[in-house]
Short mmCIF file of C-alpha atoms in Angstrom, two decimals:
data_model
loop_
_atom_site.label_atom_id
_atom_site.label_comp_id
_atom_site.label_asym_id
_atom_site.label_seq_id
_atom_site.Cartn_x
_atom_site.Cartn_y
_atom_site.Cartn_z
CA MET Y 23 93.51 54.04 13.14
CA SER Y 24 92.31 52.21 10.26
CA GLU Y 25 88.70 51.83 8.54
CA PRO Y 26 86.73 48.82 9.17
CA PRO Y 27 86.24 46.81 6.02
CA ALA Y 28 83.17 47.50 4.23
CA ALA Y 29 80.44 44.92 4.19
CA SER Y 30 80.46 42.88 0.92
CA THR Y 31 77.32 43.16 -1.06
CA PRO Y 32 76.68 39.49 -2.42
CA ALA Y 33 77.57 38.98 -5.95
CA ALA Y 34 75.59 38.01 -8.96
CA VAL Y 35 76.66 34.92 -9.97
CA PRO Y 36 76.21 33.85 -13.92
CA ALA Y 37 73.61 31.27 -14.27
CA VAL Y 38 74.32 28.01 -16.18
CA ASP Y 39 72.01 27.65 -19.31
CA PRO Y 40 70.30 24.20 -19.09
CA ALA Y 41 69.56 24.48 -22.70
CA VAL Y 42 73.24 24.58 -23.37
CA ASP Y 43 74.42 22.08 -20.45
CA PRO Y 44 71.31 19.76 -20.16
CA THR Y 45 73.08 18.10 -17.48
CA VAL Y 46 71.93 21.18 -14.97
CA PRO Y 47 68.64 21.36 -14.03
CA ALA Y 48 66.59 24.68 -14.06
CA ILE Y 49 65.54 23.75 -10.59
CA ASP Y 50 67.22 21.41 -8.14
CA VAL Y 51 66.22 20.99 -4.50
CA VAL Y 52 67.87 19.03 -2.42
CA GLY Y 53 67.12 17.58 1.36
CA LEU Y 54 64.79 20.86 1.67
CA ARG Y 55 63.03 21.21 4.89
CA LYS Y 56 61.08 24.29 6.53
CA SER Y 57 59.55 24.14 10.03
CA PHE Y 58 57.01 26.91 11.09
CA GLY Y 59 57.52 26.45 15.00
CA ALA Y 60 57.42 23.53 16.19
CA GLU Y 61 55.51 22.41 13.13
CA GLU Y 62 57.42 20.70 10.48
CA VAL Y 63 56.25 21.31 6.92
CA LEU Y 64 58.92 19.79 4.36
CA ALA Y 65 60.42 17.19 5.89
CA GLY Y 66 63.22 16.49 3.30
CA VAL Y 67 62.48 17.23 -0.32
CA ASP Y 68 64.22 16.13 -2.98
CA LEU Y 69 63.22 17.45 -6.60
CA ALA Y 70 64.67 18.45 -9.75
CA VAL Y 71 63.00 20.22 -12.73
CA GLY Y 72 64.51 20.00 -16.35
CA ALA Y 73 65.01 22.75 -18.61
CA GLY Y 74 61.52 22.87 -20.33
CA GLU Y 75 60.13 20.45 -18.40
CA VAL Y 76 56.36 21.10 -16.65
CA VAL Y 77 56.17 19.39 -13.26
CA CYS Y 78 52.69 19.51 -11.53
CA VAL Y 79 52.63 18.99 -7.67
CA ILE Y 80 49.52 18.08 -5.88
CA GLY Y 81 48.55 16.94 -2.86
CA ALA Y 82 46.00 17.57 -0.07
CA SER Y 83 45.72 20.69 1.81
CA GLY Y 84 48.45 21.45 4.26
CA SER Y 85 51.02 18.81 2.34
CA GLY Y 86 53.51 21.57 2.06
CA LYS Y 87 52.89 21.98 -1.93
CA SER Y 88 52.46 26.33 -1.26
CA THR Y 89 55.44 26.29 0.81
CA LEU Y 90 57.87 24.14 -1.72
CA LEU Y 91 57.06 26.64 -4.04
CA ARG Y 92 57.82 29.59 -1.82
CA CYS Y 93 61.12 28.19 -1.16
CA VAL Y 94 62.16 27.72 -4.37
CA ASN Y 95 62.45 31.47 -5.00
CA ARG Y 96 63.07 32.41 -1.35
CA LEU Y 97 59.83 33.80 -0.23
CA GLU Y 98 60.31 31.49 2.36
CA GLU Y 99 63.26 30.86 3.75
CA PRO Y 100 64.33 27.23 4.17
CA THR Y 101 65.42 25.62 7.37
CA ALA Y 102 67.58 23.23 5.89
CA GLY Y 103 68.47 21.83 2.43
CA ARG Y 104 69.56 23.26 -0.67
CA ILE Y 105 67.60 24.95 -3.65
CA VAL Y 106 69.82 25.41 -7.00
CA ILE Y 107 68.85 27.47 -9.74
CA GLU Y 108 69.97 27.13 -13.10
CA GLY Y 109 73.47 26.13 -11.40
CA VAL Y 110 72.98 29.04 -8.74
CA ASP Y 111 72.75 27.70 -5.00
CA ILE Y 112 70.41 30.75 -3.72
CA THR Y 113 70.53 28.92 -0.04
CA ASP Y 114 74.34 29.98 -0.17
CA PRO Y 115 74.80 33.19 1.81
CA ASP Y 116 76.66 34.86 -0.69
CA CYS Y 117 74.11 34.64 -3.13
CA ASP Y 118 72.31 37.73 -4.68
CA VAL Y 119 68.70 35.96 -4.26
CA ASP Y 120 67.40 39.53 -5.99
CA ASP Y 121 69.30 38.83 -9.03
CA VAL Y 122 68.28 34.83 -9.53
CA ARG Y 123 64.54 35.96 -8.36
CA ARG Y 124 64.59 37.99 -12.02
CA ARG Y 125 64.94 34.46 -13.75
CA ILE Y 126 61.66 33.29 -11.92
CA GLY Y 127 58.24 34.33 -12.60
CA MET Y 128 55.59 33.59 -10.16
CA VAL Y 129 51.89 33.48 -10.04
CA PHE Y 130 50.00 33.28 -7.02
CA GLN Y 131 46.32 32.41 -5.90
CA GLN Y 132 45.22 36.08 -5.56
CA PHE Y 133 46.28 38.20 -8.49
CA ASN Y 134 48.08 40.83 -6.55
CA LEU Y 135 47.62 43.66 -9.18
CA PHE Y 136 47.37 47.10 -7.92
CA PRO Y 137 43.87 48.56 -7.97
CA HIS Y 138 44.53 52.09 -8.83
CA LEU Y 139 46.79 51.40 -11.79
CA SER Y 140 45.65 50.83 -15.42
CA VAL Y 141 46.38 46.97 -16.91
CA LEU Y 142 49.05 48.58 -19.02
CA ARG Y 143 51.02 50.11 -15.73
CA ASN Y 144 50.62 47.09 -13.78
CA VAL Y 145 52.50 45.30 -16.47
CA THR Y 146 55.23 48.07 -17.16
CA ILE Y 147 56.14 49.31 -13.35
CA ALA Y 148 58.26 46.22 -12.56
CA GLN Y 149 59.95 46.32 -15.82
CA GLU Y 150 61.05 49.99 -14.93
CA LYS Y 151 62.15 49.63 -11.44
CA VAL Y 152 63.83 46.07 -11.36
CA LEU Y 153 64.93 45.65 -15.21
CA GLY Y 154 65.85 49.48 -15.60
CA ARG Y 155 63.63 49.65 -18.84
CA SER Y 156 62.87 53.04 -20.55
CA ARG Y 157 58.78 53.62 -20.40
CA ALA Y 158 58.73 53.18 -24.11
CA GLU Y 159 60.30 49.82 -24.02
CA ALA Y 160 58.23 48.66 -21.06
CA VAL Y 161 55.17 49.67 -22.93
CA ASP Y 162 56.11 47.69 -25.91
CA VAL Y 163 57.08 44.54 -24.30
CA ALA Y 164 53.72 44.66 -22.01
CA VAL Y 165 51.70 45.18 -25.31
CA ARG Y 166 53.07 42.28 -26.70
CA THR Y 167 52.66 40.25 -23.72
CA LEU Y 168 49.15 41.34 -22.97
CA ASP Y 169 48.37 40.15 -26.39
CA ARG Y 170 50.01 36.80 -25.79
CA VAL Y 171 47.52 36.31 -23.27
CA GLY Y 172 44.76 37.45 -25.17
CA LEU Y 173 43.88 40.77 -23.31
CA ALA Y 174 45.69 43.50 -25.47
CA GLU Y 175 42.22 45.37 -25.93
CA LYS Y 176 42.33 45.86 -22.34
CA ALA Y 177 45.48 47.43 -21.61
CA GLY Y 178 43.50 50.78 -20.60
CA ASP Y 179 41.26 48.96 -18.25
CA PHE Y 180 41.69 49.17 -14.59
CA PRO Y 181 41.40 45.82 -12.45
CA ALA Y 182 38.17 46.30 -11.07
CA ARG Y 183 36.33 46.14 -14.68
CA LEU Y 184 38.11 42.60 -15.29
CA SER Y 185 36.57 39.30 -14.62
CA GLY Y 186 38.82 37.11 -11.92
CA GLY Y 187 40.22 35.24 -14.89
CA GLN Y 188 41.21 38.39 -16.79
CA GLN Y 189 42.97 39.73 -13.84
CA GLN Y 190 44.86 36.34 -13.49
CA ARG Y 191 45.94 36.29 -17.19
CA VAL Y 192 47.07 40.11 -16.36
CA ALA Y 193 49.07 38.44 -13.34
CA ILE Y 194 50.87 36.28 -15.88
CA ALA Y 195 51.38 38.85 -18.22
CA ARG Y 196 53.38 40.84 -15.81
CA ALA Y 197 55.35 37.91 -14.94
CA LEU Y 198 56.24 37.13 -18.35
CA ALA Y 199 57.21 40.85 -19.34
CA MET Y 200 60.03 40.57 -16.81
CA ASP Y 201 61.80 37.69 -19.26
CA PRO Y 202 61.60 34.87 -16.76
CA ASP Y 203 63.68 31.54 -17.33
CA MET Y 204 60.74 29.49 -15.67
CA MET Y 205 57.56 30.27 -14.10
CA LEU Y 206 56.12 28.95 -10.91
CA PHE Y 207 52.37 28.73 -10.72
CA ASP Y 208 50.73 28.61 -6.92
CA GLU Y 209 47.29 27.22 -7.35
CA ALA Y 210 46.29 29.90 -10.03
CA THR Y 211 42.82 28.96 -10.61
CA SER Y 212 41.74 28.14 -7.00
CA ALA Y 213 40.23 31.33 -6.44
CA LEU Y 214 38.37 31.69 -9.41
CA ASP Y 215 34.64 30.99 -10.48
CA PRO Y 216 34.65 27.66 -12.13
CA GLU Y 217 33.54 29.03 -15.72
CA LEU Y 218 36.46 31.18 -15.43
CA VAL Y 219 39.42 28.35 -14.93
CA GLY Y 220 39.60 27.28 -18.56
CA GLU Y 221 40.74 30.90 -19.88
CA VAL Y 222 43.63 30.86 -17.52
CA LEU Y 223 44.37 27.10 -17.85
CA ALA Y 224 44.67 27.47 -21.66
CA VAL Y 225 47.52 30.27 -21.10
CA MET Y 226 49.28 27.98 -19.09
CA ARG Y 227 49.05 25.09 -21.77
CA THR Y 228 50.28 27.43 -24.34
CA LEU Y 229 53.04 28.42 -22.11
CA ALA Y 230 54.03 24.91 -21.65
CA GLU Y 231 53.75 24.10 -25.47
CA GLU Y 232 56.07 26.62 -25.83
CA GLY Y 233 58.83 25.26 -24.11
CA MET Y 234 58.58 27.28 -20.97
CA THR Y 235 59.92 25.54 -17.57
CA MET Y 236 57.18 25.08 -15.07
CA MET Y 237 56.40 24.16 -11.72
CA VAL Y 238 53.02 24.19 -11.07
CA VAL Y 239 51.16 23.58 -7.63
CA THR Y 240 47.53 22.22 -8.91
CA HIS Y 241 43.97 20.58 -8.12
CA GLU Y 242 43.01 20.57 -11.31
CA MET Y 243 44.19 17.27 -12.34
CA GLY Y 244 42.79 17.05 -16.04
CA PHE Y 245 45.69 19.96 -16.59
CA ALA Y 246 48.02 18.04 -15.04
CA ARG Y 247 47.04 14.77 -17.13
CA ARG Y 248 47.07 16.72 -20.21
CA VAL Y 249 49.96 19.12 -19.87
CA ALA Y 250 52.42 17.88 -17.29
CA ASP Y 251 55.61 16.08 -18.19
CA ARG Y 252 55.71 14.58 -14.57
CA VAL Y 253 53.34 14.67 -11.83
CA VAL Y 254 54.85 14.99 -8.00
CA PHE Y 255 52.49 14.04 -5.16
CA LEU Y 256 53.43 15.46 -1.83
CA ASP Y 257 52.25 14.28 1.38
CA GLY Y 258 53.49 15.20 5.11
CA GLY Y 259 56.00 17.32 3.57
CA VAL Y 260 58.00 14.37 1.60
CA VAL Y 261 57.45 13.31 -2.30
CA CYS Y 262 55.48 10.50 -1.95
CA GLU Y 263 55.23 9.29 -5.48
CA GLN Y 264 56.15 11.00 -9.02
CA GLY Y 265 56.23 9.67 -12.24
CA PRO Y 266 54.37 10.33 -15.71
CA PRO Y 267 50.79 11.85 -15.41
CA ASP Y 268 49.07 8.86 -16.78
CA GLN Y 269 51.23 6.50 -14.34
CA VAL Y 270 50.73 8.53 -10.78
CA LEU Y 271 46.99 9.75 -11.69
CA GLY Y 272 46.28 6.38 -13.54
CA SER Y 273 47.80 3.73 -11.95
CA PRO Y 274 49.62 4.95 -8.83
CA GLU Y 275 51.60 2.72 -6.90
CA GLN Y 276 51.37 4.35 -3.56
CA ASP Y 277 48.22 3.65 -1.40
CA ARG Y 278 48.49 7.24 -0.18
CA THR Y 279 48.14 8.46 -3.88
CA ARG Y 280 45.25 6.21 -4.47
CA GLN Y 281 43.45 7.26 -1.49
CA PHE Y 282 43.78 11.21 -2.17
CA LEU Y 283 42.64 10.83 -6.08
CA ARG Y 284 39.73 8.79 -5.01
CA GLN Y 285 38.89 11.69 -2.62
CA VAL Y 286 39.60 14.14 -5.35
CA LEU Y 287 37.36 11.99 -7.91
CA GLU Y 288 34.22 12.17 -5.03
CA ARG Y 289 34.73 15.78 -4.77
CA GLU Y 290 34.49 16.54 -8.63
#
């Protein structure tokens, strides 16, 4: 009696380098829908992010911003639609999602550092376990990456000894140490005291200036105005308005955008 065929393992699909083929977006979201039970949080989002582009996503709480970001690297499973990363459809059942995720760095609201590990070890552990780097190579990358975010002198400290802003910068360094092609930021400053926000935004601004592809969910309108190439206003699970920062934040076309911005200004 013949053996049944072995289950196939999703194959890694080579990415298309958007720098070589500028017609290929780094991120291409097409007709994205996401429901939690009967509640539809994303109701048909279409959004493309070019290589080296900085896109800031704004909107009221509950508008679907964080869900959109989490769907981009499949931390949330889309209900419908397609998400294509550098030419690879990660919603394809045959896609090796873990392989694609290696190209995407993500920074969350919470720092998610290992409290029992030093700053240096927090930045080296994923390099060794996911990328297969040697300890020496991982340490070398970690030291350079921590220096990049201004924390080289904190390598031997534990997270509890750091401020919230420093912990978030370690989280950024940890993501950068994996050599991602793009970075996703999910309200990276929302858990910080106001006086610590600036140091994290400064690191993000430097990344943007260096040409990193970035998709940033934020309530920091000043950052969006100064750093973004494009601002996307999400409302009710759909893109309500998008365009250059001066247009969307300064002279929005949609009444709903104007209403949202008035409410934001009243809180500041």
